[in-house]
Coordinates of C-alpha atoms and ligand atoms in Angstrom, one line a residue:
X142 CA 19.5 -102.0 -39.9
X143 CA 21.3 -100.1 -42.7
X144 CA 24.0 -97.7 -41.6
X145 CA 23.5 -94.3 -43.4
X146 CA 26.3 -93.3 -45.7
X147 CA 28.6 -90.6 -44.3
X148 CA 31.9 -89.4 -45.6
X149 CA 34.6 -89.0 -42.9
X150 CA 38.1 -88.2 -44.2
X151 CA 41.0 -89.6 -42.3
X152 CA 44.2 -88.5 -44.0
X153 CA 45.7 -85.1 -43.1
X154 CA 46.2 -84.2 -46.7
X155 CA 42.6 -84.8 -47.8
X156 CA 41.3 -83.2 -44.6
X157 CA 43.1 -80.0 -45.8
X158 CA 41.1 -80.0 -49.1
X159 CA 37.5 -80.3 -47.7
X160 CA 36.0 -77.5 -45.7
X161 CA 34.2 -78.6 -42.5
X162 CA 30.4 -78.4 -42.6
X163 CA 27.4 -80.5 -42.0
X164 CA 29.0 -82.7 -44.7
X165 CA 32.5 -82.1 -46.2
X166 CA 32.6 -79.2 -48.8
X167 CA 35.0 -79.6 -51.6
X168 CA 36.3 -76.4 -53.4
X169 CA 37.2 -76.6 -57.0
X170 CA 40.9 -76.4 -58.1
X171 CA 41.7 -73.8 -60.7
X172 CA 44.3 -71.1 -61.5
X173 CA 46.8 -72.7 -59.1
X174 CA 44.6 -72.8 -56.0
X175 CA 41.5 -74.3 -54.4
X176 CA 38.7 -71.8 -54.8
X177 CA 35.3 -71.3 -53.2
X178 CA 33.9 -68.7 -55.5
X179 CA 30.9 -70.6 -56.9
X180 CA 27.6 -72.2 -56.2
X181 CA 27.2 -75.5 -54.2
X182 CA 25.8 -78.8 -55.5
X183 CA 25.1 -81.9 -53.6
X184 CA 27.0 -85.2 -54.1
X185 CA 24.9 -88.2 -53.2
X186 CA 25.7 -91.8 -52.5
X187 CA 24.0 -94.3 -54.8
X188 CA 23.9 -96.6 -51.8
X189 CA 21.1 -94.7 -50.1
X190 CA 20.8 -91.3 -51.9
X191 CA 22.2 -89.5 -48.8
X192 CA 24.1 -86.3 -49.4
X193 CA 27.7 -87.2 -48.5
X194 CA 29.5 -84.0 -49.7
X195 CA 28.9 -80.7 -51.3
X196 CA 31.1 -79.3 -54.2
X197 CA 31.7 -75.8 -55.3
X198 CA 30.9 -75.3 -59.0
X199 CA 32.5 -72.4 -60.8
X200 CA 30.4 -70.2 -63.1
X201 CA 31.1 -70.4 -66.8
X202 CA 32.9 -67.1 -66.6
X203 CA 35.1 -68.3 -63.7
X204 CA 35.9 -71.4 -65.7
X205 CA 37.0 -69.3 -68.6
X206 CA 39.2 -67.3 -66.2
X207 CA 40.8 -70.6 -65.1
X208 CA 41.4 -71.6 -68.7
X209 CA 43.2 -68.3 -69.3
X210 CA 45.5 -68.9 -66.4
X211 CA 46.2 -72.5 -67.5
X212 CA 46.8 -71.4 -71.0
X213 CA 49.0 -68.4 -70.3
X214 CA 51.0 -69.7 -67.3
X215 CA 50.4 -73.5 -66.9
X216 CA 51.0 -74.4 -70.5
X217 CA 54.5 -73.1 -70.3
X218 CA 55.1 -74.3 -66.7
X219 CA 54.5 -78.0 -67.5
X220 CA 56.5 -77.8 -70.8
X221 CA 59.4 -76.3 -69.0
X222 CA 59.4 -78.9 -66.3
X223 CA 62.0 -81.4 -67.3
X224 CA 60.6 -84.9 -68.3
X225 CA 62.6 -86.6 -65.5
X226 CA 60.9 -84.3 -63.0
X227 CA 57.5 -85.1 -64.4
X228 CA 58.1 -88.8 -63.9
X229 CA 59.3 -88.0 -60.3
X230 CA 56.1 -86.0 -59.6
X231 CA 54.0 -88.9 -60.6
X232 CA 56.0 -91.3 -58.4
X233 CA 55.5 -89.0 -55.5
X234 CA 51.8 -88.7 -56.3
X235 CA 51.5 -92.5 -56.3
X236 CA 53.2 -92.5 -52.8
X237 CA 50.7 -89.9 -51.6
X238 CA 47.7 -92.0 -52.9
X239 CA 49.2 -94.9 -51.0
X240 CA 49.3 -92.9 -47.8
X241 CA 45.6 -91.8 -48.3
X242 CA 44.5 -95.1 -49.7
X243 CA 41.8 -95.7 -47.2
X244 CA 40.2 -92.4 -47.9
X245 CA 40.2 -93.0 -51.6
X246 CA 38.7 -96.5 -51.1
X247 CA 36.0 -95.0 -48.9
X248 CA 35.2 -92.3 -51.4
X249 CA 34.9 -94.8 -54.2
X250 CA 32.6 -97.0 -52.2
X251 CA 30.4 -94.2 -51.0
X252 CA 30.4 -92.0 -54.1
X253 CA 30.6 -94.5 -56.9
X254 CA 28.9 -97.4 -55.1
X255 CA 31.9 -99.7 -55.6
X256 CA 32.4 -102.8 -53.5
X257 CA 35.5 -102.6 -51.3
X258 CA 37.3 -105.0 -53.7
X259 CA 36.5 -102.9 -56.8
X260 CA 37.4 -99.7 -55.0
X261 CA 40.7 -101.1 -53.8
X262 CA 41.3 -102.3 -57.4
X263 CA 40.7 -98.8 -58.8
X264 CA 43.0 -97.2 -56.2
X265 CA 45.8 -99.7 -57.0
X266 CA 45.3 -99.2 -60.7
X267 CA 45.7 -95.4 -60.2
X268 CA 48.9 -96.0 -58.2
X269 CA 50.3 -98.4 -60.9
X270 CA 49.4 -96.1 -63.7
X271 CA 51.3 -93.2 -62.1
X272 CA 54.3 -95.4 -61.6
X273 CA 54.2 -96.6 -65.2
X274 CA 54.5 -93.1 -66.5
X275 CA 58.1 -94.0 -67.2
X276 CA 56.9 -96.3 -69.9
X277 CA 55.1 -93.5 -71.7
X278 CA 58.2 -91.5 -72.1
X279 CA 59.8 -93.4 -75.0
X280 CA 56.8 -92.6 -77.2
X281 CA 57.5 -88.9 -76.7
X282 CA 60.6 -89.3 -78.9
X283 CA 60.6 -88.3 -82.6
X284 CA 62.6 -89.2 -85.7
X285 CA 65.7 -88.1 -87.5
X286 CA 64.9 -88.0 -91.3
X287 CA 67.8 -87.9 -93.8
X288 CA 67.0 -85.9 -96.9
X289 CA 69.0 -87.8 -99.5
X290 CA 66.2 -90.2 -100.6
X291 CA 64.6 -87.4 -102.7
X292 CA 66.3 -85.1 -105.2
X293 CA 64.2 -82.3 -103.8
X294 CA 65.7 -82.6 -100.3
X295 CA 69.3 -83.6 -100.9
X296 CA 71.8 -81.9 -98.5
X297 CA 69.0 -81.2 -96.0
X298 CA 67.8 -83.2 -93.0
X299 CA 65.1 -83.0 -90.5
X300 CA 64.2 -83.7 -86.9
X301 CA 60.6 -84.7 -86.7
X302 CA 59.6 -84.2 -83.1
X303 CA 56.5 -84.7 -81.0
X304 CA 55.3 -81.4 -79.5
X305 CA 52.7 -81.0 -76.8
X306 CA 49.5 -79.5 -78.1
X307 CA 49.0 -77.1 -75.1
X308 CA 45.9 -77.6 -73.0
X309 CA 44.0 -80.9 -73.0
X310 CA 40.4 -81.0 -71.7
X311 CA 39.9 -84.3 -69.9
X312 CA 36.2 -85.1 -69.5
X313 CA 35.5 -88.0 -67.2
X314 CA 32.8 -90.6 -66.9
X315 CA 31.4 -91.6 -63.5
X316 CA 32.7 -95.2 -63.5
X317 CA 36.4 -94.7 -63.0
X318 CA 36.5 -91.3 -61.3
X319 CA 40.0 -91.7 -59.9
X320 CA 41.7 -94.0 -62.5
X321 CA 40.5 -92.0 -65.5
X322 CA 41.6 -88.7 -64.0
X323 CA 45.1 -90.2 -63.3
X324 CA 45.4 -91.9 -66.7
X325 CA 44.4 -88.7 -68.7
X326 CA 46.6 -86.5 -66.6
X327 CA 49.6 -88.8 -66.9
X328 CA 49.6 -89.2 -70.7
X329 CA 48.8 -85.6 -71.3
X330 CA 51.4 -84.1 -68.9
X331 CA 54.1 -86.6 -69.7
X332 CA 53.9 -85.3 -73.2
X333 CA 54.1 -81.7 -71.8
X334 CA 50.5 -80.6 -71.8
X335 CA 48.5 -78.8 -69.2
X336 CA 45.2 -80.4 -68.3
X337 CA 41.8 -79.2 -67.3
X338 CA 39.8 -82.1 -65.8
X339 CA 36.0 -82.0 -65.9
X340 CA 34.8 -84.8 -63.6
X341 CA 31.3 -86.4 -63.8
X342 CA 28.8 -84.5 -61.6
X343 CA 27.8 -87.7 -59.8
X344 CA 31.3 -88.4 -58.4
X345 CA 33.7 -85.5 -58.6
X346 CA 35.4 -86.1 -55.3
X347 CA 38.3 -88.4 -56.4
X348 CA 39.5 -86.0 -59.0
X349 CA 39.4 -83.0 -56.6
X350 CA 41.3 -84.9 -54.0
X351 CA 43.8 -86.0 -56.6
X352 CA 44.6 -82.4 -57.5
X353 CA 45.8 -81.7 -54.0
X354 CA 48.2 -84.7 -54.1
X355 CA 49.6 -83.7 -57.5
X356 CA 50.3 -80.2 -56.4
X357 CA 51.9 -81.3 -53.2
X358 CA 54.1 -83.6 -55.2
X359 CA 55.4 -80.7 -57.3
X360 CA 53.0 -80.6 -60.3
X361 CA 53.0 -77.0 -61.5
X362 CA 49.8 -75.6 -59.9
X363 CA 48.7 -73.5 -62.9
X364 CA 49.1 -76.5 -65.2
X365 CA 46.2 -78.4 -63.7
X366 CA 42.6 -77.5 -63.0
X367 CA 39.7 -79.6 -61.8
X368 CA 36.4 -77.9 -62.7
X369 CA 33.3 -79.7 -61.5
X370 CA 31.1 -78.1 -64.2
X371 CA 27.7 -79.5 -65.2
X372 CA 27.8 -81.4 -68.5
X373 CA 25.6 -78.7 -70.1
X374 CA 27.9 -75.9 -69.0
X375 CA 31.0 -77.3 -70.7
X376 CA 30.3 -76.2 -74.3
X377 CA 31.8 -72.8 -74.1
X378 CA 34.9 -74.1 -72.4
X379 CA 35.7 -76.9 -74.8
X380 CA 34.9 -74.9 -77.9
X381 CA 37.4 -72.3 -76.8
X382 CA 40.5 -72.2 -79.2
X383 CA 42.8 -72.3 -76.1
X384 CA 41.8 -75.9 -75.6
X385 CA 43.8 -77.9 -78.2
X386 CA 42.7 -81.4 -77.5
X387 CA 39.9 -83.3 -75.9
X388 CA 40.2 -86.6 -74.1
X389 CA 36.6 -87.7 -73.5
X390 CA 35.3 -90.9 -71.9
X391 CA 31.5 -91.3 -71.8
X392 CA 28.6 -92.4 -73.8
X393 CA 28.4 -92.2 -77.6
X394 CA 25.5 -89.8 -77.4
X395 CA 27.5 -87.3 -75.2
X396 CA 30.6 -87.9 -77.3
X397 CA 28.8 -86.7 -80.4
X398 CA 27.6 -83.6 -78.6
X399 CA 31.2 -82.9 -77.5
X400 CA 32.5 -83.1 -81.0
X401 CA 29.7 -80.9 -82.3
X402 CA 30.4 -78.3 -79.6
X403 CA 34.2 -78.3 -79.6
X404 CA 34.8 -78.3 -83.4
X405 CA 38.3 -78.7 -84.9
X406 CA 40.6 -80.2 -82.3
X407 CA 42.5 -83.3 -81.7
X408 CA 40.4 -86.1 -80.0
X409 CA 40.7 -89.2 -77.9
X410 CA 37.1 -90.5 -77.6
X411 CA 36.4 -93.5 -75.5
X412 CA 32.7 -94.1 -76.0
X413 CA 30.0 -96.6 -75.5
X414 CA 30.5 -100.4 -75.7
X415 CA 29.1 -103.5 -74.2
X416 CA 30.9 -106.5 -75.5
X417 CA 30.1 -109.8 -77.1
X418 CA 31.6 -113.1 -75.7
X419 CA 31.7 -115.8 -78.4
X420 CA 31.9 -119.4 -77.0
X421 CA 33.1 -122.1 -79.4
X422 CA 32.2 -125.7 -79.3
X423 CA 35.5 -126.8 -77.9
X424 CA 35.6 -124.2 -75.1
X425 CA 36.1 -125.2 -71.5
X426 CA 32.5 -124.4 -70.5
X427 CA 33.1 -124.1 -66.7
X428 CA 35.9 -121.6 -67.3
X429 CA 34.0 -119.6 -69.9
X430 CA 30.9 -119.4 -67.7
X431 CA 32.8 -118.3 -64.7
X432 CA 34.6 -115.5 -66.6
X433 CA 31.5 -114.4 -68.4
X434 CA 29.6 -114.1 -65.1
X435 CA 32.4 -111.8 -63.8
X436 CA 32.3 -109.9 -67.1
X437 CA 28.5 -109.4 -66.7
X438 CA 28.5 -108.5 -63.0
X439 CA 31.7 -106.7 -62.2
X440 CA 31.0 -103.2 -61.0
X441 CA 27.3 -104.0 -61.6
X442 CA 27.9 -104.0 -65.4
X443 CA 28.8 -100.3 -65.3
X444 CA 31.9 -100.9 -67.4
X445 CA 32.3 -100.0 -71.1
X446 CA 34.0 -103.5 -71.5
X447 CA 31.2 -105.3 -69.7
X448 CA 29.9 -108.5 -71.4
X449 CA 26.4 -107.8 -72.8
X450 CA 26.1 -110.6 -75.4
X451 CA 26.9 -114.3 -75.1
X452 CA 27.0 -115.9 -78.5
X453 CA 27.5 -119.7 -78.1
X454 CA 27.8 -122.5 -80.6
X455 CA 25.1 -125.2 -80.4
X456 CA 27.3 -128.0 -78.9
X457 CA 28.0 -126.0 -75.7
X458 CA 24.9 -123.8 -75.6
X459 CA 22.7 -125.7 -73.0
X460 CA 25.6 -126.5 -70.6
X461 CA 26.9 -122.9 -70.9
X462 CA 23.5 -121.4 -70.3
X463 CA 23.0 -123.5 -67.1
X464 CA 26.4 -122.7 -65.8
X465 CA 26.0 -118.9 -66.3
X466 CA 22.6 -118.9 -64.7
X467 CA 24.0 -120.9 -61.7
X468 CA 26.9 -118.4 -61.5
X469 CA 24.6 -115.4 -61.6
X470 CA 22.4 -117.0 -58.8
X471 CA 25.5 -116.9 -56.5
X472 CA 26.2 -113.2 -57.1
X473 CA 25.3 -111.4 -53.8
X474 CA 23.6 -108.1 -54.5
X475 CA 23.9 -105.7 -51.5
X476 CA 25.4 -102.7 -49.8
X477 CA 28.9 -102.4 -51.3
X478 CA 30.3 -101.6 -47.9
X479 CA 29.5 -105.2 -46.7
X480 CA 32.4 -107.6 -47.3
X481 CA 30.2 -110.4 -48.8
X482 CA 28.6 -108.1 -51.4
X483 CA 29.6 -108.9 -55.0
X484 CA 27.3 -106.3 -56.7
X485 CA 26.4 -102.9 -55.4
X486 CA 23.9 -100.3 -56.6
X487 CA 23.7 -98.6 -60.0
X488 CA 24.8 -95.0 -60.1
X489 CA 21.2 -93.7 -60.7
X490 CA 17.6 -94.9 -60.5
X491 CA 17.0 -94.0 -64.2
X492 CA 19.5 -96.7 -65.3
X493 CA 17.8 -99.3 -62.9
X494 CA 14.5 -98.4 -64.6
X495 CA 16.1 -98.7 -68.0
X496 CA 17.1 -102.3 -67.1
X497 CA 13.5 -103.2 -66.4
X498 CA 12.2 -101.6 -69.6
X499 CA 15.0 -103.2 -71.7
X500 CA 14.1 -106.7 -70.2
X501 CA 10.4 -106.0 -71.1
X502 CA 11.4 -105.0 -74.6
X503 CA 13.3 -108.2 -75.0
X504 CA 10.4 -110.4 -73.7
X505 CA 7.9 -108.6 -76.0
X506 CA 10.2 -109.7 -78.9
X507 CA 10.2 -113.4 -77.9
X508 CA 13.0 -113.3 -75.3
X509 CA 12.9 -115.2 -72.0
X510 CA 14.3 -113.9 -68.8
X511 CA 16.5 -116.7 -67.4
X512 CA 17.7 -114.8 -64.4
X513 CA 17.0 -111.4 -62.8
X514 CA 15.0 -108.8 -64.7
X515 CA 13.9 -107.1 -61.5
X516 CA 14.9 -104.6 -58.9
X517 CA 15.9 -105.5 -55.4
X518 CA 13.6 -102.9 -53.8
X519 CA 14.3 -103.8 -50.2
X520 CA 17.9 -102.5 -50.8
X521 CA 16.9 -99.3 -52.5
X522 CA 15.8 -97.9 -55.9
X523 CA 19.2 -98.3 -57.6
X524 CA 19.7 -102.0 -57.0
X525 CA 18.9 -104.7 -59.7
X526 CA 19.6 -108.4 -59.9
X527 CA 22.1 -109.4 -62.6
X528 CA 20.0 -110.2 -65.6
X529 CA 20.3 -112.8 -68.4
X530 CA 17.8 -113.0 -71.2
X531 CA 17.7 -115.7 -73.9
X532 CA 16.6 -114.7 -77.3
X533 CA 16.6 -116.2 -80.8
X534 CA 19.4 -115.1 -83.1
X535 CA 16.9 -113.9 -85.7
X536 CA 15.3 -111.4 -83.2
X537 CA 18.5 -110.2 -81.5
X538 CA 19.0 -107.2 -83.9
X539 CA 15.5 -105.9 -83.0
X540 CA 16.3 -105.6 -79.3
X541 CA 16.7 -102.3 -77.5
X542 CA 19.7 -103.9 -75.8
X543 CA 21.4 -104.6 -79.1
X544 CA 21.0 -101.1 -80.4
X545 CA 21.7 -99.1 -77.3
X546 CA 24.2 -99.7 -74.5
X547 CA 22.4 -100.2 -71.2
X548 CA 25.0 -99.4 -68.6
X549 CA 24.2 -102.1 -66.1
X550 CA 24.5 -105.9 -65.4
X551 CA 22.2 -107.2 -68.1
X552 CA 23.2 -109.6 -70.9
X553 CA 21.6 -111.6 -73.7
X554 CA 22.4 -115.2 -74.5
X555 CA 22.0 -116.4 -78.1
X556 CA 22.5 -119.8 -79.8
X557 CA 24.5 -119.4 -83.0
X558 CA 24.7 -121.8 -85.9
X559 CA 28.4 -121.2 -86.4
X560 CA 31.3 -118.7 -85.8
X561 CA 30.4 -116.6 -88.8
X562 CA 26.9 -116.0 -87.5
X563 CA 28.4 -114.9 -84.2
X564 CA 30.8 -112.5 -86.0
X565 CA 27.9 -111.1 -88.1
X566 CA 25.8 -110.5 -85.0
X567 CA 28.8 -108.8 -83.2
X568 CA 29.6 -106.6 -86.2
X569 CA 25.9 -105.7 -86.8
X570 CA 26.0 -103.5 -83.7
X571 CA 26.9 -99.8 -84.1
X572 CA 29.5 -100.3 -81.2
X573 CA 32.8 -101.9 -81.6
X574 CA 34.8 -101.7 -78.4
X575 CA 36.0 -105.3 -77.6
X576 CA 35.1 -108.9 -78.0
X577 CA 35.9 -112.1 -76.1
X578 CA 36.3 -115.5 -77.6
X579 CA 36.4 -118.8 -75.7
X580 CA 37.7 -122.0 -77.2
X581 CA 40.8 -123.8 -78.5
X582 CA 40.5 -124.1 -82.3
X583 CA 43.3 -121.8 -83.3
X584 CA 42.1 -121.2 -86.9
X585 CA 38.6 -120.2 -85.7
X586 CA 40.0 -117.9 -83.0
X587 CA 42.4 -116.3 -85.6
X588 CA 39.5 -115.9 -88.0
X589 CA 37.4 -114.2 -85.4
X590 CA 40.3 -111.9 -84.3
X591 CA 40.7 -110.9 -88.0
X592 CA 37.0 -110.2 -88.7
X593 CA 35.6 -108.7 -85.5
X594 CA 35.2 -105.0 -85.9
X595 CA 36.5 -104.0 -82.5
X596 CA 39.5 -102.4 -80.8
X597 CA 40.6 -105.4 -78.8
X598 CA 39.9 -109.2 -78.8
X599 CA 40.4 -111.2 -75.6
X600 CA 41.1 -114.9 -76.1
X601 CA 39.8 -117.1 -73.2
X602 CA 39.2 -114.2 -70.9
X603 CA 36.5 -111.6 -70.4
X604 CA 37.3 -108.1 -71.7
X605 CA 39.1 -105.9 -69.2
X606 CA 41.0 -102.7 -70.0
X607 CA 42.7 -102.7 -66.6
X608 CA 45.4 -100.1 -66.2
X609 CA 45.6 -99.6 -70.0
X610 CA 48.8 -101.7 -70.2
X611 CA 47.5 -102.9 -73.6
X612 CA 45.9 -100.2 -75.7
X613 CA 42.1 -100.2 -75.9
X614 CA 39.6 -98.1 -77.7
X615 CA 36.7 -98.4 -80.1
X616 CA 35.9 -98.8 -83.7
X617 CA 32.7 -97.4 -85.2
X618 CA 30.5 -95.6 -82.6
X619 CA 32.8 -96.8 -79.7
X620 CA 35.3 -94.1 -80.3
X621 CA 38.3 -92.4 -81.8
X622 CA 41.9 -93.2 -80.9
X623 CA 43.4 -95.5 -78.2
X624 CA 44.1 -95.2 -74.5
X625 CA 47.1 -97.3 -73.5
X626 CA 50.4 -96.7 -71.8
X627 CA 52.6 -95.0 -74.5
X628 CA 50.0 -95.2 -77.2
X629 CA 47.9 -92.1 -76.3
X630 CA 50.9 -89.9 -76.6
X631 CA 50.1 -89.9 -80.4
X632 CA 46.7 -88.1 -79.7
X633 CA 47.9 -85.4 -77.3
X634 CA 50.9 -84.3 -79.4
X635 CA 51.6 -83.1 -82.9
X636 CA 54.6 -83.7 -85.1
X637 CA 56.7 -80.7 -85.8
X638 CA 59.4 -81.0 -88.6
X639 CA 62.5 -78.9 -88.2
X640 CA 64.3 -78.9 -91.5
X641 CA 68.0 -77.9 -91.8
X642 CA 69.3 -76.8 -95.1
X643 CA 73.1 -77.4 -95.7
X644 CA 73.1 -77.1 -99.5
X645 CA 76.6 -76.1 -100.7
X646 CA 78.0 -76.0 -97.1
X647 CA 80.3 -79.0 -97.7
X648 CA 78.7 -81.3 -95.2
X649 CA 78.0 -84.0 -97.7
X650 CA 80.3 -85.0 -100.7
X651 CA 77.7 -86.5 -103.0
X652 CA 79.1 -87.6 -106.4
Ligands
LIG993 P1 28.1 -89.6 -69.9 O1 26.7 -89.4 -69.3 O2 28.2 -89.5 -71.4 O3 29.0 -88.4 -69.2 C1 30.4 -88.4 -69.4 C2 30.9 -87.0 -69.1 O4 30.4 -86.1 -70.1 C3 30.4 -86.5 -67.8 O5 31.5 -85.7 -67.2 C4 29.3 -85.5 -68.1 O6 29.1 -84.5 -67.2 C5 29.9 -84.9 -69.4 N1 28.9 -84.3 -70.3 C6 27.6 -84.5 -70.3 N2 27.0 -83.7 -71.3 C7 28.1 -83.0 -71.9 C8 28.2 -82.1 -73.0 N3 27.1 -81.7 -73.7 N4 29.4 -81.6 -73.3 C9 30.5 -82.0 -72.6 N5 30.5 -82.9 -71.6 C10 29.3 -83.4 -71.3 O7 28.7 -91.0 -69.5 P2 28.7 -91.7 -68.0 O8 27.4 -92.1 -67.7 O9 29.4 -90.8 -67.0 O10 29.7 -92.9 -68.3 C11 29.2 -94.1 -68.9 C12 29.6 -94.1 -70.4 O11 31.0 -94.1 -70.6 C13 29.1 -95.5 -71.0 O12 28.6 -95.2 -72.2 C14 30.5 -96.2 -71.1 O13 30.5 -97.2 -72.1 C15 31.4 -95.1 -71.4 N6 32.8 -95.5 -71.1 C16 33.6 -95.8 -72.2 C17 34.9 -96.2 -71.9 C18 35.8 -96.6 -73.1 O14 36.9 -96.9 -72.9 N7 35.3 -96.7 -74.3 C19 35.4 -96.3 -70.6 C20 34.5 -96.0 -69.6 C21 33.2 -95.6 -69.8 P3 27.9 -84.6 -66.1 O15 28.2 -85.7 -65.3 O16 28.0 -83.3 -65.4 O17 26.6 -84.8 -66.9

């Protein structure tokens, strides 16, 4: 008998955020305080579609009022908080998440459908990211530029410094509702920017809870807002000239709408992906298969860096195929709250339906379902079996799965004649987020790393962005810019040159 989902908050701090009701009611955070002046919307669990919370959504006008407060007060407040204090605030926030860890794990299991292990992983990643804010700071530095290398600038000099842009709008996807909020807030605010967070409507609770911990840790209250607006209501906000930069993570289609709506701004765009894993003839097949299975099934394939294509050379193809199918058959699909579950539900039923139609599309083009390709109806409408489809290399480019990212645990396996065919098939997609390559031939691996049109290449591992310790981000339709500790500072700041003229003042004695 399935236990219905129900959110019960345990930590005192988070209990202070939610208003008591039939289910907890979360106000939005804006203008320095939690506010209740808006309409309510239901937050459902993908486990059983139960309403686990309600969230107050501001009107567009109220959201613009919040923006004015963030712009006029918060923008200065964060800039005038010394850098050392900002690092300290993030340390304290990390401590506060540790204290409320069980609540965050529970929220991620119930609201995002994560297994306990995945939820614990995300909470730890958020804590680690906050503590590593100290590694971002060195990238906030600028340059001293002497003027004497040009006749035009002799006896002058400049400091070229990085300045915060002002207000960053951080638009979150549903799949890392806590970590993405933390990451975008840390790199924006370490560089001196105020942040307006727009969480995904399906799981806004972690970002709302986080805002409470940030404020209690000393973050200037006007310099942060969490506005649970609907995606369609964001246009007016992000097109406003008081928003200087947008850090967006989500699908390529939505990303394009965001750029069209927002116009001339600075952007970090982490968009759609779905990665190829190339397996060379000299690979350790057992190791490659095991890592690929994890890459396909982890968080039910709802990761931008999830493995969606396995491109294997002939010599290892049959063994690899059998080992992956065997690995997938051991993946337990179930209620993510149960300890033995490896793969929980998808965030919505539409995506589960899309898996079935993508599998049908592949079979209509000569593909063969080797595993899965079906829903697990007894668990609910959002559950699918991990799916592997075999298809001929010549037909791969015609597949729906090749041309559109399906955000679920579904992958295609293809026999390739050589490495160059694998590279051509990988580069033929409009996406270019990451790629994995398994094998030992150094020259082949180096060639692949050189030619693959992606933002990151993982050698003998499946792609995983983790806590952004190494920078990641897409080429082509997968995005603009990079997220990575230190690296994103570049996208949320602008250079300002301050030029000092000492001509004739006797500072230099040039001959
Ligand atoms: P999504 O549907 O594109 O939504 C992302 C965010 O955009 C949500 O907050 C959504 O709000 C908002 N939104 C929707 N329409 C909008 C509009 N017209 N203007 C401004 N914002 C709008 O993506 P998702 O399903 O949440 O996330 C999965 C996608 O994210 C996948 O494509 C995945 O590959 C990508 N992703 C990429 C990376 C990376 O590093 N490249 C990392 C993680 C995820 P509502 O929820 O209210 O609709």
